[in-house]
mmCIF file of C-alpha atoms in Angstrom:
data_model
loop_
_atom_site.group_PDB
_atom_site.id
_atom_site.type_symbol
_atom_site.label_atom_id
_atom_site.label_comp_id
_atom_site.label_asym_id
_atom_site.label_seq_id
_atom_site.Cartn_x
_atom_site.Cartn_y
_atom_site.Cartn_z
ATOM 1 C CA UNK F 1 -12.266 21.349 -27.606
ATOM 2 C CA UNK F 2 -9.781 19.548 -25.538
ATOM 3 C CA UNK F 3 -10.145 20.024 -21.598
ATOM 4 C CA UNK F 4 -9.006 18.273 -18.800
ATOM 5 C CA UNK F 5 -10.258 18.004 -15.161
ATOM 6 C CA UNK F 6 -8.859 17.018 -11.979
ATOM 7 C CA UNK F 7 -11.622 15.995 -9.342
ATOM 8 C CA UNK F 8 -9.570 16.991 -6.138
ATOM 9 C CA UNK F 9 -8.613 20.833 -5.405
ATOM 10 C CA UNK F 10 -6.682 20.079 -2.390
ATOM 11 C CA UNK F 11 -5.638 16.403 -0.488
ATOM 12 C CA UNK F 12 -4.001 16.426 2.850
ATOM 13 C CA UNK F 13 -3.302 12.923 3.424
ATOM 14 C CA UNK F 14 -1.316 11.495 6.501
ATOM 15 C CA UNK F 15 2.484 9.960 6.033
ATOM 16 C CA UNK F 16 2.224 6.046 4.400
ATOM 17 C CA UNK F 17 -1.175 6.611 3.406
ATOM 18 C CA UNK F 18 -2.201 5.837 -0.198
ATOM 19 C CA UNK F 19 -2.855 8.120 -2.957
ATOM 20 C CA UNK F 20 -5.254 8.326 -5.976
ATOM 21 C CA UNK F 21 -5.992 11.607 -7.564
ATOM 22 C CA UNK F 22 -8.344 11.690 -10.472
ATOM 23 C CA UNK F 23 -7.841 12.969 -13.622
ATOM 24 C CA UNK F 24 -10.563 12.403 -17.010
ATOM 25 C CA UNK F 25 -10.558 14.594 -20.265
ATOM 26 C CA UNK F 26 -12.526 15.544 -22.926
ATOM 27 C CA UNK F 27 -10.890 14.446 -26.774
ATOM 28 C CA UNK F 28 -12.534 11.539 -28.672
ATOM 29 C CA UNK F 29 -9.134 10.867 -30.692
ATOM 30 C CA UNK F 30 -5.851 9.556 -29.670
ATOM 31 C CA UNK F 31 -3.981 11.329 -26.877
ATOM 32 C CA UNK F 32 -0.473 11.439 -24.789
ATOM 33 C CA UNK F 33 -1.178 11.886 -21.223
ATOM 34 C CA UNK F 34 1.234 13.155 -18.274
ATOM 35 C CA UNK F 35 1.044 13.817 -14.822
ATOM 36 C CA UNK F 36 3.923 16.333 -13.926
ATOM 37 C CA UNK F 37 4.321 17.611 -11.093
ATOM 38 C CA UNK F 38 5.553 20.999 -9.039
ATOM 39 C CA UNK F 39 7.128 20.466 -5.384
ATOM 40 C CA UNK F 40 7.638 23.892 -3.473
ATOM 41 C CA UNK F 41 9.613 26.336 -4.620
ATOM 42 C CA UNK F 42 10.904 24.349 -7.709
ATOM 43 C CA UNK F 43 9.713 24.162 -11.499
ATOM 44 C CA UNK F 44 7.159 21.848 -13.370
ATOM 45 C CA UNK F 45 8.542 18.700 -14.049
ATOM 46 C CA UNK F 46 7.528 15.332 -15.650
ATOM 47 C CA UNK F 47 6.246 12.668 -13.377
ATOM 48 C CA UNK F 48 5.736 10.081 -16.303
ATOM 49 C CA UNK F 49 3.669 9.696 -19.505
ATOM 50 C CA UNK F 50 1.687 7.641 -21.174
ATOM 51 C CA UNK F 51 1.679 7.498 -25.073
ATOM 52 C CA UNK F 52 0.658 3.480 -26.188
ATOM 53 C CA UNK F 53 0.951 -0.296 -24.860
ATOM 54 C CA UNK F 54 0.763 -1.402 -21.184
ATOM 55 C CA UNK F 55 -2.176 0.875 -19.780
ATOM 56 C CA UNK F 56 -0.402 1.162 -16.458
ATOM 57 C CA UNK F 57 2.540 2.934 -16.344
ATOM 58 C CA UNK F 58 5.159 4.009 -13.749
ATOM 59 C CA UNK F 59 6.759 6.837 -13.440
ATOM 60 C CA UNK F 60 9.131 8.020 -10.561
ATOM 61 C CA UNK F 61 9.663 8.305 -6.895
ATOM 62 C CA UNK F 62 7.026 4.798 -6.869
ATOM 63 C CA UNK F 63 4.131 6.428 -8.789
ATOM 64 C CA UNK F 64 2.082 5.000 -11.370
ATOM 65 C CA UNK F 65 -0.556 5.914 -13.325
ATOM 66 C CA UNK F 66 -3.602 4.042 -15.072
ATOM 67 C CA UNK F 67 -5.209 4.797 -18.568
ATOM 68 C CA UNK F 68 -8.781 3.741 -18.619
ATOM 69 C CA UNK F 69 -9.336 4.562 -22.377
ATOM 70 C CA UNK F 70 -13.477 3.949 -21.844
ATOM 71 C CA UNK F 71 -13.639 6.479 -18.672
ATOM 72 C CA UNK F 72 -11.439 9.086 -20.005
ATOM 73 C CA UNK F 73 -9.361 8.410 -17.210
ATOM 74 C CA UNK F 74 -5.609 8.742 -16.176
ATOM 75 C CA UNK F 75 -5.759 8.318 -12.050
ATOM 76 C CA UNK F 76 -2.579 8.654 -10.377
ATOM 77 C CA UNK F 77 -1.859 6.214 -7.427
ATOM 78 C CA UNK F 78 0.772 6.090 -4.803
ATOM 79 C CA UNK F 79 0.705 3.385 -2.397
ATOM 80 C CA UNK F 80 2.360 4.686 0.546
ATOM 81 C CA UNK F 81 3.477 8.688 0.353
ATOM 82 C CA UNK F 82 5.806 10.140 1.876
ATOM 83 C CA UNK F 83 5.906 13.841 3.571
ATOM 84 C CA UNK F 84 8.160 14.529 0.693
ATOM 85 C CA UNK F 85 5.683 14.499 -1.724
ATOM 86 C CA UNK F 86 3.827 17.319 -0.955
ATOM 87 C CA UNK F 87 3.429 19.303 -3.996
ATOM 88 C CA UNK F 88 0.444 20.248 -6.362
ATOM 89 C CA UNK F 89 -0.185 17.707 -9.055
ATOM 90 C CA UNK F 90 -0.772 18.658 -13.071
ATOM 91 C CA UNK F 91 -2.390 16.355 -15.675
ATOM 92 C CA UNK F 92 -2.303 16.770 -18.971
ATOM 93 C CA UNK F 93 -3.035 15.607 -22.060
ATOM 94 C CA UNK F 94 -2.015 16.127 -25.646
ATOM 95 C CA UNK F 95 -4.156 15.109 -28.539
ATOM 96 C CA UNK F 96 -2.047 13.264 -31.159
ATOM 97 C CA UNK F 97 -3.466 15.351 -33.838
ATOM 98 C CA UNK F 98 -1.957 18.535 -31.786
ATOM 99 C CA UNK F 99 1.741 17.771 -30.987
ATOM 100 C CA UNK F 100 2.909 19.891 -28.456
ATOM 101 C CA UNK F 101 0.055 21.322 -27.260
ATOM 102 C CA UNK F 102 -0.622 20.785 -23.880
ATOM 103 C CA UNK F 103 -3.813 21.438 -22.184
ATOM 104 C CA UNK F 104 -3.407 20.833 -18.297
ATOM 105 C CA UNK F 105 -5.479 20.722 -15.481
ATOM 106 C CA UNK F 106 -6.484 22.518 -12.923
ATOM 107 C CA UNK F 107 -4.102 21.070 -10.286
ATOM 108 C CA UNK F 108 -4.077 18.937 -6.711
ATOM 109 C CA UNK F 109 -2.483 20.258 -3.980
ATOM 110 C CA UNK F 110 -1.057 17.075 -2.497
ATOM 111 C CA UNK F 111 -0.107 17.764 1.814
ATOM 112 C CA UNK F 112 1.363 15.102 3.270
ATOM 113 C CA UNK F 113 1.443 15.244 7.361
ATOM 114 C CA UNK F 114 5.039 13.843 8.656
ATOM 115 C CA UNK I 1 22.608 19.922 -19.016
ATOM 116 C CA UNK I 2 21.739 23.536 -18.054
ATOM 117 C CA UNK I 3 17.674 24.027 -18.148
ATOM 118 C CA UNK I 4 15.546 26.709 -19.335
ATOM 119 C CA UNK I 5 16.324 29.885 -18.138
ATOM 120 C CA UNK I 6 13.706 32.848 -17.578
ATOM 121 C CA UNK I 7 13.780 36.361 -16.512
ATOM 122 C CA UNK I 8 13.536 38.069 -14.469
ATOM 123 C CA UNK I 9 11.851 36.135 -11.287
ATOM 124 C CA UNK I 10 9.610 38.468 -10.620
ATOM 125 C CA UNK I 11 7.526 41.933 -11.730
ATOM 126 C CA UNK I 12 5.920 44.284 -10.392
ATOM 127 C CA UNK I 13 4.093 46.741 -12.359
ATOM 128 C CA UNK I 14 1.298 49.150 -12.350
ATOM 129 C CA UNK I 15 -1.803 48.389 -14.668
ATOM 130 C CA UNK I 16 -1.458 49.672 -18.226
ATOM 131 C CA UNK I 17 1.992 49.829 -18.259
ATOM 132 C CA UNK I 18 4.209 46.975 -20.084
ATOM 133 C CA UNK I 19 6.497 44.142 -19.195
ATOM 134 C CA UNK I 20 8.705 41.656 -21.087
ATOM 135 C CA UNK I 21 9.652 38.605 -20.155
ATOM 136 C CA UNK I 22 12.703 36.720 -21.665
ATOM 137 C CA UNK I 23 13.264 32.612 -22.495
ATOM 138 C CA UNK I 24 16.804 30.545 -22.803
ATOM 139 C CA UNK I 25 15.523 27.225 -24.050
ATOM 140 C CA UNK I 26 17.919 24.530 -23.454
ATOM 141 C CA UNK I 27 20.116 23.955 -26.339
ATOM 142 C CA UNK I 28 18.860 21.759 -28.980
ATOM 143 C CA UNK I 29 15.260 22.197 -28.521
ATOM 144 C CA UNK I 30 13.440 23.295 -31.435
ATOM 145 C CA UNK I 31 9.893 23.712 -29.928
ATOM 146 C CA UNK I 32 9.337 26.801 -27.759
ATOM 147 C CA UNK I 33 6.214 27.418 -25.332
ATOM 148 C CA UNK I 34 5.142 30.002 -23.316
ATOM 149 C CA UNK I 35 2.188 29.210 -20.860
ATOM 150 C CA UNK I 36 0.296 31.185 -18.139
ATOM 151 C CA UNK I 37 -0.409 30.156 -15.044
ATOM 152 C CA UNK I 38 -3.045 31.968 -13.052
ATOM 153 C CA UNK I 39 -2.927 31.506 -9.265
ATOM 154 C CA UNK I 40 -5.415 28.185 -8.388
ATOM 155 C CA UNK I 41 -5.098 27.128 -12.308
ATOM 156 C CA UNK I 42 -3.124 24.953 -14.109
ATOM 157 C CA UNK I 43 -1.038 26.402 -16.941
ATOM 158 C CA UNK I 44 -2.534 27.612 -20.075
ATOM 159 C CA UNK I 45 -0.593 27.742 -23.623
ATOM 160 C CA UNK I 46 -0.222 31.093 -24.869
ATOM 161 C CA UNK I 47 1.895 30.794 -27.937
ATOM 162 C CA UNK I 48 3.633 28.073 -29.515
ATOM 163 C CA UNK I 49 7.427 28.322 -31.654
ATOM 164 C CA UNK I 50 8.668 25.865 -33.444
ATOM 165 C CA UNK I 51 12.382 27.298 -34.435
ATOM 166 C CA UNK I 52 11.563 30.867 -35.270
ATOM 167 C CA UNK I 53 7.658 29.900 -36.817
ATOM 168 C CA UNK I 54 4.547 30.379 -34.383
ATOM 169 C CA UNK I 55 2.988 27.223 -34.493
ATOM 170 C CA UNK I 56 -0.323 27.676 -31.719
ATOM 171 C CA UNK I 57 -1.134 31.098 -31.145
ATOM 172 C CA UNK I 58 -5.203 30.389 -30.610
ATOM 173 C CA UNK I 59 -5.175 31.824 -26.654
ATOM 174 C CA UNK I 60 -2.453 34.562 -27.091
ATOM 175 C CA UNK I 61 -4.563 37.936 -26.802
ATOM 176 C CA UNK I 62 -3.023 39.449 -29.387
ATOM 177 C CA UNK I 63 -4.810 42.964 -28.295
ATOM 178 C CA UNK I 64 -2.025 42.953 -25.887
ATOM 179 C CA UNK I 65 0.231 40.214 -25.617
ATOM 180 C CA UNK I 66 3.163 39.288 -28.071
ATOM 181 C CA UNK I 67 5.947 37.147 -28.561
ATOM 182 C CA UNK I 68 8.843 36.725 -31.155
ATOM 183 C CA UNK I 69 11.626 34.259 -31.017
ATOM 184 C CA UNK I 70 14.051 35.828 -33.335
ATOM 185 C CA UNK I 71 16.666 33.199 -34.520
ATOM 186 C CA UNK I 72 14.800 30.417 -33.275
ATOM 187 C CA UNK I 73 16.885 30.293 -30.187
ATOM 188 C CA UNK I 74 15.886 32.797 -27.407
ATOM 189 C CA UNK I 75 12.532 34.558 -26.997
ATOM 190 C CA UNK I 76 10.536 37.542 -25.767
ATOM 191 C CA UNK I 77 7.470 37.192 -24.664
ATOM 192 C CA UNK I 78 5.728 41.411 -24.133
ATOM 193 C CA UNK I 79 2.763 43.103 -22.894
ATOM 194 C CA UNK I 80 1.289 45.912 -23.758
ATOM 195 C CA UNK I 81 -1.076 47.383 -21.790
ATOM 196 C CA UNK I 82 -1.205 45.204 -18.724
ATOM 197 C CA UNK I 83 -4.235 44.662 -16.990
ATOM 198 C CA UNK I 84 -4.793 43.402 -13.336
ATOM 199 C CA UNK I 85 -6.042 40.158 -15.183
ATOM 200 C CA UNK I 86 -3.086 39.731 -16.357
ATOM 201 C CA UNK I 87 -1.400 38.524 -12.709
ATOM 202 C CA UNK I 88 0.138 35.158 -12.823
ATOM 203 C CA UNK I 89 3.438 33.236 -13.796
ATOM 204 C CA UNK I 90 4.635 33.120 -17.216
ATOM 205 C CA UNK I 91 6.344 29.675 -17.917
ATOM 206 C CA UNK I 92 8.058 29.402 -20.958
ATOM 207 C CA UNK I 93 9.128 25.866 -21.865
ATOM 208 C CA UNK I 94 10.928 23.980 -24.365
ATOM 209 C CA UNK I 95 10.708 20.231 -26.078
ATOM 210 C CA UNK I 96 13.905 18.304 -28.502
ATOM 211 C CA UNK I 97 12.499 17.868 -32.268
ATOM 212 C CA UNK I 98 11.567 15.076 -31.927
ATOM 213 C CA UNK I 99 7.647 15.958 -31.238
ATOM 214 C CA UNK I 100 4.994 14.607 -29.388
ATOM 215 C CA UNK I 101 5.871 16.438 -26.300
ATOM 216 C CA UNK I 102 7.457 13.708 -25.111
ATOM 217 C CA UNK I 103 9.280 15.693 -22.401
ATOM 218 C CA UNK I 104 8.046 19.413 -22.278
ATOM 219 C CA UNK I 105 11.406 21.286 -19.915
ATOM 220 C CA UNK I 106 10.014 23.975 -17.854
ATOM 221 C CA UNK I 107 11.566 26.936 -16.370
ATOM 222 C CA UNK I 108 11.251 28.451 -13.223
ATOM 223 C CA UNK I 109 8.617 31.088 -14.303
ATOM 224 C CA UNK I 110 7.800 34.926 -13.882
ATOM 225 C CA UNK I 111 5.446 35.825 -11.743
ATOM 226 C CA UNK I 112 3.776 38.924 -12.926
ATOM 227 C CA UNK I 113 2.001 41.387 -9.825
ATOM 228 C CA UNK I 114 -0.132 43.870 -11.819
ATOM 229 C CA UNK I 115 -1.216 46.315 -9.180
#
């Protein structure tokens, strides 16, 4: 069975700081991933996706995210964060074989210190 | 473009009694999901409609849960009994056609107090 896992519960990280939270998951076949992402008070919402080509993808508001096919891995970095992205972080990852069936992880609360 | 639309915001309910929840997907999409999310977790599919055909329904607890989406447009999502378990937020979502989940459109949830 698909599962997903998401090494850091909760980050508190200090304004202009960089950001990697890890993400790896279990599906030997071809997947989608996503990172979406839920600021306070406001819905789930796609941060960006990766489905084929270029490994490294970027997404919005300056993130980007890495697929490492041979780790299992879809990290997502920021280089400098700002207090405005405090918000708890989703990854998730479809198998190809599954369309629309998302299994996500456990979350990151992301707090970012003015 | 108006977004998915859930209600209501919030329930309150006593255990073994039963709640419904209701979904507007936005207009177009085809595929229909409706996902818990238990406080500290990240969401979990329940059931899975594409048009007015269940598609995943592996993790619904059928026991107690169901959900119909009559028309393939709107959708219900009930339980019956509830159990203190059964507190979190109910997220019902919805994707265009096209597949692959290239963009899954989330509402703003229920959050379900089971006292």
């Amino acid at each position: 069975a698909q599962s997903v896992s998401q090494h850091n519960h909760h980050v508190i990280l200090s304004e202009a700081a960089s950001l990697e939270l890890g993400c790896n998951y279990s599906y030997g076949g071809t997947v989608n991933l996503f990172w979406y992402v839920q600021y306070p008070g406001q819905h789930l919402q796609l941060l960006l996706k990766y489905f084929s080509g270029d490994p490294l993808v970027k997404g919005i508001k300056g993130f980007e995210a890495e697929f490492i096919k041979s780790k299992f891995s879809f990290n997502l970095r920021k280089p400098s964060v700002q207090w405005s992205d405090t918000a708890e972080y989703f990854c998730a990852v479809n198998a190809i074989s599954n369309t629309g069936k998302l299994i996500f992880g456990q979350g990151t609360t992301l707090q970012v210190k003015p | 473009e108006a977004g998915v639309a859930q209600s209501p915001r919030y329930k309150i309910i006593e255990k073994r009694q039963s709640v419904a929840f209701w979904c507007n997907p936005i207009s177009g999409h085809a595929t229909l999901y409706w996902y818990q999310q238990i406080l500290g977790q990240g969401p979990k599919l329940l059931i899975q409609f594409q048009n007015n055909g269940v598609v995943d329904d592996s993790q619904l607890p059928k026991d107690r849960f169901s959900a119909e989406r009559l028309k393939g447009v709107d959708s219900t999502l009930k339980i019956q009994p509830a159990k203190l378990e059964d507190s979190a937020v109910y997220l019902c979502a919805s994707s265009p056609p096209l597949g692959r989940s290239e963009k899954l459109f989330f509402g703003s949830g229920t959050q379900l107090s089971v006292l």
